Amino acid sequence: MVAITVPCTIDQIPLVKCPKVANALVPTVDLSATGAAAAVAEACRGVGFFRATNHGVPAALTDSLESRAAAFFALPHKEKLEHASARPFGYGSKTIGPNGDVGWLEYLLLSLGSSSVQASSLAPSLRAALEEYTVAVKAVGGRVLELMAEGLGLDDRGALRRMVVDAAGSDEMVRVNHYPACPLASSVTGFGEHTDPQIISVLRSNRTGGLQIMLRDGRWVPLAPDPDSLFVNVGDSLQVLTNGRFRSVRHRVVAPEAGKHARLSVIYFGGPAATQRIAPLPELLRDGEHSLYREFTWGEYKKAAYKTRLGDHRLGPFVLPAGNAEHHCSSSSKAVQPTPPHVARVH
């Protein structure tokens, strides 16, 4: 078993109140099928999250990355700390961000530049696997963004893709999360509830579960792991770009219990360039529809988001008063705001 050795202790990590419910039946979209655009749009309107099949990322590639990442996390803690670089990038353990959030995990957070992983200190085999996977998953992200635009009825199918995949200076990252089994308690927070601030996130995990999403009615439901599929999240910025038609989904991870295999996930985050204007796409503001959000740049939103705690409603300060949105179409009705998380201490 991999031990996590850092100053933060187990009694500082909150428990998660896990409902005894069946795994959620999230929408599944065959990216190669006729009608994929409509299915993607429906999933993004309803849940803000879907399972993507027939995505084209070879299993040999994901298996290779998984084994090399597992080998990295099996290294002695002191050796892994050698890969901790200037925050927020590099290796980290338990601490999530600068504002006090913690979880039972360790991770690699890496910046991308021209599809190249910016982590020269990593073993060549791991870096090569990350770069090869990143190229493949970026292509999936670009295809999904085109399907989203088509599903929204935009004349320009590349309107969203150009902000991320084809944009100079786009803010893209890859995160590898490792959640060892927690020997001291069950229902321990691995990664606390949050939404992703970017435009799109694409996740792949091994066969160990733990990921949960919040439904529109405020209920938390677990998701069955599926290493053959990719999972797509709508981010906060995409919610604004679609004027609330697509909703960013709150999600969290519960750490594996003692005796279970570790969970390992790889997430690609597709964000735009810092100067990219984030506001509802003009083509969507028809028939007198008003924007629900105050305009901002990605750089402004990222700076504001990094000053918050994970569970904060990050878009809140950018939401315009209700009177400004009285003509907004019914397809973008407001989602239920999350209830405060259950927090208990492990003794």
CSV table of C-alpha atoms in Angstrom, one decimal:
chain,number,residue,atom,x,y,z
A,1,MET,CA,0.0,0.0,0.0
A,2,VAL,CA,1.2,3.5,-0.8
A,3,ALA,CA,1.5,5.7,2.3
A,4,ILE,CA,0.9,9.5,2.1
A,5,THR,CA,3.4,11.2,4.4
A,6,VAL,CA,2.8,15.0,4.8
A,7,PRO,CA,2.2,17.4,7.7
A,8,CYS,CA,-1.6,17.3,7.2
A,9,THR,CA,-3.1,14.5,9.4
A,10,ILE,CA,-6.1,12.3,8.8
A,11,ASP,CA,-8.2,14.2,11.4
A,12,GLN,CA,-8.0,17.3,9.3
A,13,ILE,CA,-9.7,15.6,6.3
A,14,PRO,CA,-13.5,15.8,6.3
A,15,LEU,CA,-15.8,12.8,5.9
A,16,VAL,CA,-18.4,12.6,3.2
A,17,LYS,CA,-22.0,11.7,3.8
A,18,CYS,CA,-22.5,9.0,1.2
A,19,PRO,CA,-26.1,8.1,0.3
A,20,LYS,CA,-26.9,4.4,0.0
A,21,VAL,CA,-28.1,4.6,-3.6
A,22,ALA,CA,-27.4,2.8,-6.8
A,23,ASN,CA,-24.8,4.1,-9.3
A,24,ALA,CA,-26.1,6.9,-11.4
A,25,LEU,CA,-27.2,6.2,-14.9
A,26,VAL,CA,-25.4,9.1,-16.5
A,27,PRO,CA,-26.0,9.8,-20.2
A,28,THR,CA,-23.8,7.8,-22.6
A,29,VAL,CA,-22.9,9.2,-25.9
A,30,ASP,CA,-21.4,7.3,-28.8
A,31,LEU,CA,-19.1,9.9,-30.4
A,32,SER,CA,-19.1,8.0,-33.7
A,33,ALA,CA,-22.9,7.7,-34.0
A,34,THR,CA,-25.2,9.8,-36.1
A,35,GLY,CA,-27.1,12.1,-33.8
A,36,ALA,CA,-24.1,12.5,-31.4
A,37,ALA,CA,-24.4,16.3,-31.4
A,38,ALA,CA,-28.0,16.2,-30.2
A,39,ALA,CA,-27.1,13.6,-27.5
A,40,VAL,CA,-24.2,15.7,-26.3
A,41,ALA,CA,-26.3,18.8,-26.1
A,42,GLU,CA,-29.1,16.9,-24.2
A,43,ALA,CA,-26.6,15.5,-21.7
A,44,CYS,CA,-25.0,19.0,-21.1
A,45,ARG,CA,-28.4,20.6,-20.6
A,46,GLY,CA,-29.7,17.9,-18.2
A,47,VAL,CA,-26.7,16.8,-16.1
A,48,GLY,CA,-23.7,18.7,-17.4
A,49,PHE,CA,-21.8,15.4,-17.6
A,50,PHE,CA,-21.7,12.3,-19.8
A,51,ARG,CA,-19.8,9.1,-20.6
A,52,ALA,CA,-18.2,9.2,-24.0
A,53,THR,CA,-17.7,5.9,-25.9
A,54,ASN,CA,-16.0,5.2,-29.2
A,55,HIS,CA,-13.8,8.1,-28.5
A,56,GLY,CA,-10.8,6.8,-30.4
A,57,VAL,CA,-8.2,6.8,-27.6
A,58,PRO,CA,-6.4,3.5,-27.8
A,59,ALA,CA,-6.6,1.2,-24.8
A,60,ALA,CA,-2.9,0.4,-25.1
A,61,LEU,CA,-2.2,4.1,-24.6
A,62,THR,CA,-4.3,4.5,-21.5
A,63,ASP,CA,-3.0,1.3,-20.0
A,64,SER,CA,0.6,2.4,-20.5
A,65,LEU,CA,-0.1,5.7,-18.9
A,66,GLU,CA,-1.9,4.1,-16.0
A,67,SER,CA,1.0,1.7,-15.3
A,68,ARG,CA,3.7,4.4,-15.5
A,69,ALA,CA,1.7,6.7,-13.3
A,70,ALA,CA,1.1,4.0,-10.7
A,71,ALA,CA,4.9,3.3,-10.7
A,72,PHE,CA,5.6,7.0,-10.0
A,73,PHE,CA,3.2,7.1,-7.1
A,74,ALA,CA,4.7,3.9,-5.7
A,75,LEU,CA,8.1,5.8,-5.3
A,76,PRO,CA,9.2,6.8,-1.8
A,77,HIS,CA,7.6,10.1,-0.7
A,78,LYS,CA,11.0,11.9,-0.6
A,79,GLU,CA,11.7,11.0,-4.2
A,80,LYS,CA,8.2,12.3,-5.3
A,81,LEU,CA,8.8,15.5,-3.5
A,82,GLU,CA,11.7,16.2,-5.9
A,83,HIS,CA,9.1,16.7,-8.6
A,84,ALA,CA,7.3,19.4,-6.6
A,85,SER,CA,7.8,22.6,-8.6
A,86,ALA,CA,6.5,26.1,-8.4
A,87,ARG,CA,2.9,26.0,-7.2
A,88,PRO,CA,0.4,25.1,-8.3
A,89,PHE,CA,2.2,22.7,-10.7
A,90,GLY,CA,4.2,19.6,-10.0
A,91,TYR,CA,3.7,16.9,-7.3
A,92,GLY,CA,1.4,17.5,-4.4
A,93,SER,CA,-0.1,15.5,-1.6
A,94,LYS,CA,-3.2,16.2,0.5
A,95,THR,CA,-3.2,19.9,0.0
A,96,ILE,CA,-5.6,21.1,-2.7
A,97,GLY,CA,-5.0,24.7,-3.7
A,98,PRO,CA,-3.8,27.5,-1.4
A,99,ASN,CA,-6.9,28.1,0.7
A,100,GLY,CA,-7.1,25.3,3.1
A,101,ASP,CA,-8.8,22.5,1.2
A,102,VAL,CA,-7.4,19.0,1.8
A,103,GLY,CA,-8.1,15.5,0.6
A,104,TRP,CA,-6.8,11.9,0.9
A,105,LEU,CA,-4.8,12.0,-2.4
A,106,GLU,CA,-1.6,12.8,-4.1
A,107,TYR,CA,-1.3,14.1,-7.6
A,108,LEU,CA,0.7,15.5,-10.5
A,109,LEU,CA,-0.6,18.8,-11.9
A,110,LEU,CA,1.1,19.7,-15.2
A,111,SER,CA,0.7,22.6,-17.7
A,112,LEU,CA,0.5,21.9,-21.4
A,113,GLY,CA,2.2,23.9,-24.1
A,114,SER,CA,1.8,23.0,-27.8
A,115,SER,CA,0.6,19.6,-26.6
A,116,SER,CA,3.8,19.1,-24.7
A,117,VAL,CA,3.8,18.3,-21.0
A,118,GLN,CA,5.8,20.9,-19.1
A,119,ALA,CA,7.5,18.5,-16.6
A,120,SER,CA,11.1,18.0,-17.6
A,121,SER,CA,11.9,16.3,-14.2
A,122,LEU,CA,9.6,13.4,-14.8
A,123,ALA,CA,11.0,10.0,-15.9
A,124,PRO,CA,11.2,10.0,-19.7
A,125,SER,CA,8.8,7.0,-20.0
A,126,LEU,CA,6.1,8.7,-17.9
A,127,ARG,CA,6.5,12.0,-19.6
A,128,ALA,CA,6.3,10.3,-23.0
A,129,ALA,CA,3.1,8.5,-22.0
A,130,LEU,CA,1.5,11.7,-20.7
A,131,GLU,CA,2.4,13.6,-23.9
A,132,GLU,CA,1.0,10.8,-26.1
A,133,TYR,CA,-2.2,10.6,-24.1
A,134,THR,CA,-2.6,14.4,-24.0
A,135,VAL,CA,-2.5,14.6,-27.8
A,136,ALA,CA,-5.1,11.9,-28.1
A,137,VAL,CA,-7.5,13.3,-25.4
A,138,LYS,CA,-7.1,16.9,-26.8
A,139,ALA,CA,-8.4,15.6,-30.1
A,140,VAL,CA,-11.4,14.1,-28.3
A,141,GLY,CA,-12.0,17.4,-26.5
A,142,GLY,CA,-11.9,19.3,-29.8
A,143,ARG,CA,-14.4,16.9,-31.3
A,144,VAL,CA,-16.7,17.1,-28.3
A,145,LEU,CA,-16.6,21.0,-28.5
A,146,GLU,CA,-17.6,20.8,-32.1
A,147,LEU,CA,-20.5,18.5,-31.3
A,148,MET,CA,-21.6,20.9,-28.5
A,149,ALA,CA,-21.6,23.8,-30.9
A,150,GLU,CA,-23.6,21.8,-33.4
A,151,GLY,CA,-26.0,20.6,-30.7
A,152,LEU,CA,-26.6,24.3,-29.7
A,153,GLY,CA,-27.5,25.1,-33.3
A,154,LEU,CA,-24.6,27.4,-34.0
A,155,ASP,CA,-23.7,28.0,-37.6
A,156,ASP,CA,-20.0,28.0,-36.7
A,157,ARG,CA,-19.2,24.5,-35.6
A,158,GLY,CA,-15.8,25.5,-34.5
A,159,ALA,CA,-16.8,28.4,-32.3
A,160,LEU,CA,-16.0,26.6,-29.0
A,161,ARG,CA,-13.1,24.5,-30.3
A,162,ARG,CA,-11.2,27.6,-31.4
A,163,MET,CA,-11.2,28.9,-27.8
A,164,VAL,CA,-9.3,25.9,-26.5
A,165,VAL,CA,-7.7,23.4,-28.9
A,166,ASP,CA,-6.8,25.8,-31.7
A,167,ALA,CA,-6.1,28.9,-29.6
A,168,ALA,CA,-2.7,30.4,-29.1
A,169,GLY,CA,-1.9,30.7,-25.4
A,170,SER,CA,-4.8,28.5,-24.4
A,171,ASP,CA,-4.7,27.4,-20.7
A,172,GLU,CA,-4.6,23.7,-20.8
A,173,MET,CA,-3.6,21.3,-18.0
A,174,VAL,CA,-3.5,17.6,-17.2
A,175,ARG,CA,-3.9,16.3,-13.7
A,176,VAL,CA,-3.1,12.8,-12.5
A,177,ASN,CA,-4.8,12.0,-9.2
A,178,HIS,CA,-3.9,9.0,-7.0
A,179,TYR,CA,-6.2,8.0,-4.2
A,180,PRO,CA,-4.6,5.3,-2.0
A,181,ALA,CA,-6.9,3.2,0.2
A,182,CYS,CA,-7.5,5.0,3.5
A,183,PRO,CA,-6.7,2.6,6.4
A,184,LEU,CA,-8.1,4.8,9.2
A,185,ALA,CA,-11.7,5.5,8.2
A,186,SER,CA,-14.4,5.1,5.5
A,187,SER,CA,-16.1,7.8,3.5
A,188,VAL,CA,-13.1,10.0,3.7
A,189,THR,CA,-12.9,12.9,1.2
A,190,GLY,CA,-10.5,12.3,-1.6
A,191,PHE,CA,-11.2,15.5,-3.5
A,192,GLY,CA,-13.9,17.8,-2.2
A,193,GLU,CA,-17.0,19.0,-4.0
A,194,HIS,CA,-16.5,21.6,-6.7
A,195,THR,CA,-17.1,22.6,-10.3
A,196,ASP,CA,-14.4,23.0,-12.9
A,197,PRO,CA,-13.8,26.6,-13.9
A,198,GLN,CA,-12.6,25.8,-17.4
A,199,ILE,CA,-14.6,25.3,-20.6
A,200,ILE,CA,-14.4,21.5,-20.7
A,201,SER,CA,-12.8,18.6,-18.7
A,202,VAL,CA,-12.2,15.1,-19.9
A,203,LEU,CA,-11.6,12.3,-17.3
A,204,ARG,CA,-10.4,8.7,-17.5
A,205,SER,CA,-10.0,6.5,-14.4
A,206,ASN,CA,-9.0,2.9,-13.6
A,207,ARG,CA,-11.5,0.3,-12.3
A,208,THR,CA,-11.7,1.8,-8.7
A,209,GLY,CA,-14.8,4.0,-8.1
A,210,GLY,CA,-15.3,7.0,-5.9
A,211,LEU,CA,-16.4,9.7,-8.3
A,212,GLN,CA,-19.8,11.2,-7.4
A,213,ILE,CA,-21.9,14.0,-9.1
A,214,MET,CA,-24.6,16.2,-7.7
A,215,LEU,CA,-28.0,16.0,-9.6
A,216,ARG,CA,-30.2,19.0,-10.2
A,217,ASP,CA,-32.3,18.2,-7.1
A,218,GLY,CA,-29.2,18.3,-4.8
A,219,ARG,CA,-28.7,14.6,-4.4
A,220,TRP,CA,-25.3,13.1,-4.6
A,221,VAL,CA,-25.0,9.9,-6.6
A,222,PRO,CA,-21.9,7.6,-7.3
A,223,LEU,CA,-20.7,6.7,-10.7
A,224,ALA,CA,-19.5,3.2,-11.7
A,225,PRO,CA,-16.0,3.3,-13.0
A,226,ASP,CA,-15.5,2.5,-16.7
A,227,PRO,CA,-11.8,2.6,-17.8
A,228,ASP,CA,-12.9,2.0,-21.4
A,229,SER,CA,-14.8,5.3,-21.5
A,230,LEU,CA,-14.1,9.0,-21.1
A,231,PHE,CA,-16.2,11.2,-18.9
A,232,VAL,CA,-16.9,14.8,-20.0
A,233,ASN,CA,-17.6,17.7,-17.6
A,234,VAL,CA,-19.2,21.0,-18.5
A,235,GLY,CA,-17.1,23.8,-16.9
A,236,ASP,CA,-18.2,27.1,-15.5
A,237,SER,CA,-16.9,29.0,-18.5
A,238,LEU,CA,-19.0,26.9,-20.8
A,239,GLN,CA,-22.0,27.5,-18.7
A,240,VAL,CA,-21.5,31.3,-19.2
A,241,LEU,CA,-20.7,30.9,-22.9
A,242,THR,CA,-24.1,29.1,-23.4
A,243,ASN,CA,-26.0,31.5,-21.1
A,244,GLY,CA,-26.9,28.7,-18.8
A,245,ARG,CA,-28.1,26.2,-21.4
A,246,PHE,CA,-25.3,23.9,-20.4
A,247,ARG,CA,-24.6,23.6,-16.6
A,248,SER,CA,-21.3,22.9,-14.9
A,249,VAL,CA,-21.7,19.9,-12.7
A,250,ARG,CA,-20.6,19.7,-9.0
A,251,HIS,CA,-18.6,16.6,-8.4
A,252,ARG,CA,-16.3,15.0,-5.7
A,253,VAL,CA,-14.3,11.9,-5.0
A,254,VAL,CA,-14.5,9.6,-2.0
A,255,ALA,CA,-11.2,7.8,-1.2
A,256,PRO,CA,-11.1,4.0,-1.4
A,257,GLU,CA,-11.7,2.2,1.9
A,258,ALA,CA,-9.0,-0.1,3.5
A,259,GLY,CA,-8.5,-3.3,1.4
A,260,LYS,CA,-9.6,-1.7,-1.9
A,261,HIS,CA,-7.3,-0.9,-4.8
A,262,ALA,CA,-6.2,2.7,-5.2
A,263,ARG,CA,-8.1,4.9,-7.6
A,264,LEU,CA,-6.1,6.6,-10.3
A,265,SER,CA,-7.6,9.2,-12.7
A,266,VAL,CA,-6.2,11.4,-15.4
A,267,ILE,CA,-8.1,14.7,-16.2
A,268,TYR,CA,-7.5,17.0,-19.1
A,269,PHE,CA,-8.7,20.6,-18.5
A,270,GLY,CA,-9.4,22.7,-21.5
A,271,GLY,CA,-9.3,26.4,-20.8
A,272,PRO,CA,-8.9,29.4,-23.1
A,273,ALA,CA,-6.2,32.0,-23.3
A,274,ALA,CA,-6.1,34.5,-20.4
A,275,THR,CA,-7.4,37.3,-22.6
A,276,GLN,CA,-10.4,35.3,-24.0
A,277,ARG,CA,-13.7,37.1,-23.4
A,278,ILE,CA,-16.2,34.9,-21.5
A,279,ALA,CA,-19.7,36.0,-22.2
A,280,PRO,CA,-22.8,34.3,-23.9
A,281,LEU,CA,-22.2,33.7,-27.5
A,282,PRO,CA,-24.0,36.4,-29.5
A,283,GLU,CA,-25.8,33.8,-31.7
A,284,LEU,CA,-27.5,32.4,-28.6
A,285,LEU,CA,-28.9,35.7,-27.5
A,286,ARG,CA,-32.0,35.8,-29.7
A,287,ASP,CA,-35.5,37.2,-29.3
A,288,GLY,CA,-34.5,39.7,-26.6
A,289,GLU,CA,-32.8,37.1,-24.4
A,290,HIS,CA,-30.6,38.8,-21.9
A,291,SER,CA,-27.2,37.6,-20.6
A,292,LEU,CA,-27.4,36.0,-17.2
A,293,TYR,CA,-23.7,36.8,-16.5
A,294,ARG,CA,-21.4,39.8,-16.2
A,295,GLU,CA,-18.7,39.6,-18.9
A,296,PHE,CA,-15.2,38.7,-17.8
A,297,THR,CA,-12.0,37.3,-19.3
A,298,TRP,CA,-10.7,33.8,-18.5
A,299,GLY,CA,-7.7,35.4,-16.7
A,300,GLU,CA,-10.0,37.4,-14.4
A,301,TYR,CA,-12.2,34.4,-13.6
A,302,LYS,CA,-9.2,32.1,-13.0
A,303,LYS,CA,-7.7,34.7,-10.6
A,304,ALA,CA,-11.0,35.0,-8.7
A,305,ALA,CA,-11.6,31.2,-8.6
A,306,TYR,CA,-8.1,30.6,-7.1
A,307,LYS,CA,-9.0,32.8,-4.2
A,308,THR,CA,-12.0,30.7,-3.2
A,309,ARG,CA,-12.5,27.3,-1.5
A,310,LEU,CA,-13.3,24.3,-3.6
A,311,GLY,CA,-17.0,24.2,-2.6
A,312,ASP,CA,-17.7,27.9,-3.1
A,313,HIS,CA,-20.2,29.0,-5.8
A,314,ARG,CA,-17.5,30.6,-8.0
A,315,LEU,CA,-19.8,32.0,-10.6
A,316,GLY,CA,-21.9,33.7,-7.9
A,317,PRO,CA,-20.2,37.1,-8.2
A,318,PHE,CA,-20.6,37.1,-11.9
A,319,VAL,CA,-24.3,36.4,-12.0
A,320,LEU,CA,-26.4,39.4,-13.0
A,321,PRO,CA,-29.6,40.4,-11.0
A,322,ALA,CA,-32.7,38.4,-12.0
A,323,GLY,CA,-34.3,41.4,-13.6
A,324,ASN,CA,-31.6,41.5,-16.3
A,325,ALA,CA,-32.5,38.0,-17.4
A,326,GLU,CA,-36.3,38.1,-17.4
A,327,HIS,CA,-36.4,37.3,-21.1
A,328,HIS,CA,-34.1,34.3,-20.9
A,329,CYS,CA,-35.4,31.1,-22.5
A,330,SER,CA,-36.8,28.3,-20.3
A,331,SER,CA,-34.2,25.8,-21.4
A,332,SER,CA,-31.7,27.4,-19.1
A,333,SER,CA,-33.6,27.3,-15.8
A,334,LYS,CA,-31.5,27.7,-12.7
A,335,ALA,CA,-30.0,24.7,-11.1
A,336,VAL,CA,-30.6,23.9,-7.5
A,337,GLN,CA,-27.8,25.5,-5.4
A,338,PRO,CA,-25.8,22.9,-3.4
A,339,THR,CA,-26.4,22.3,0.2
A,340,PRO,CA,-23.4,22.7,2.6
A,341,PRO,CA,-21.3,19.5,2.7
A,342,HIS,CA,-21.6,17.2,5.7
A,343,VAL,CA,-18.3,17.5,7.6
A,344,ALA,CA,-17.2,15.3,10.4
A,345,ARG,CA,-13.8,14.7,11.9
A,346,VAL,CA,-12.0,11.3,12.1
A,347,HIS,CA,-10.8,10.6,15.6
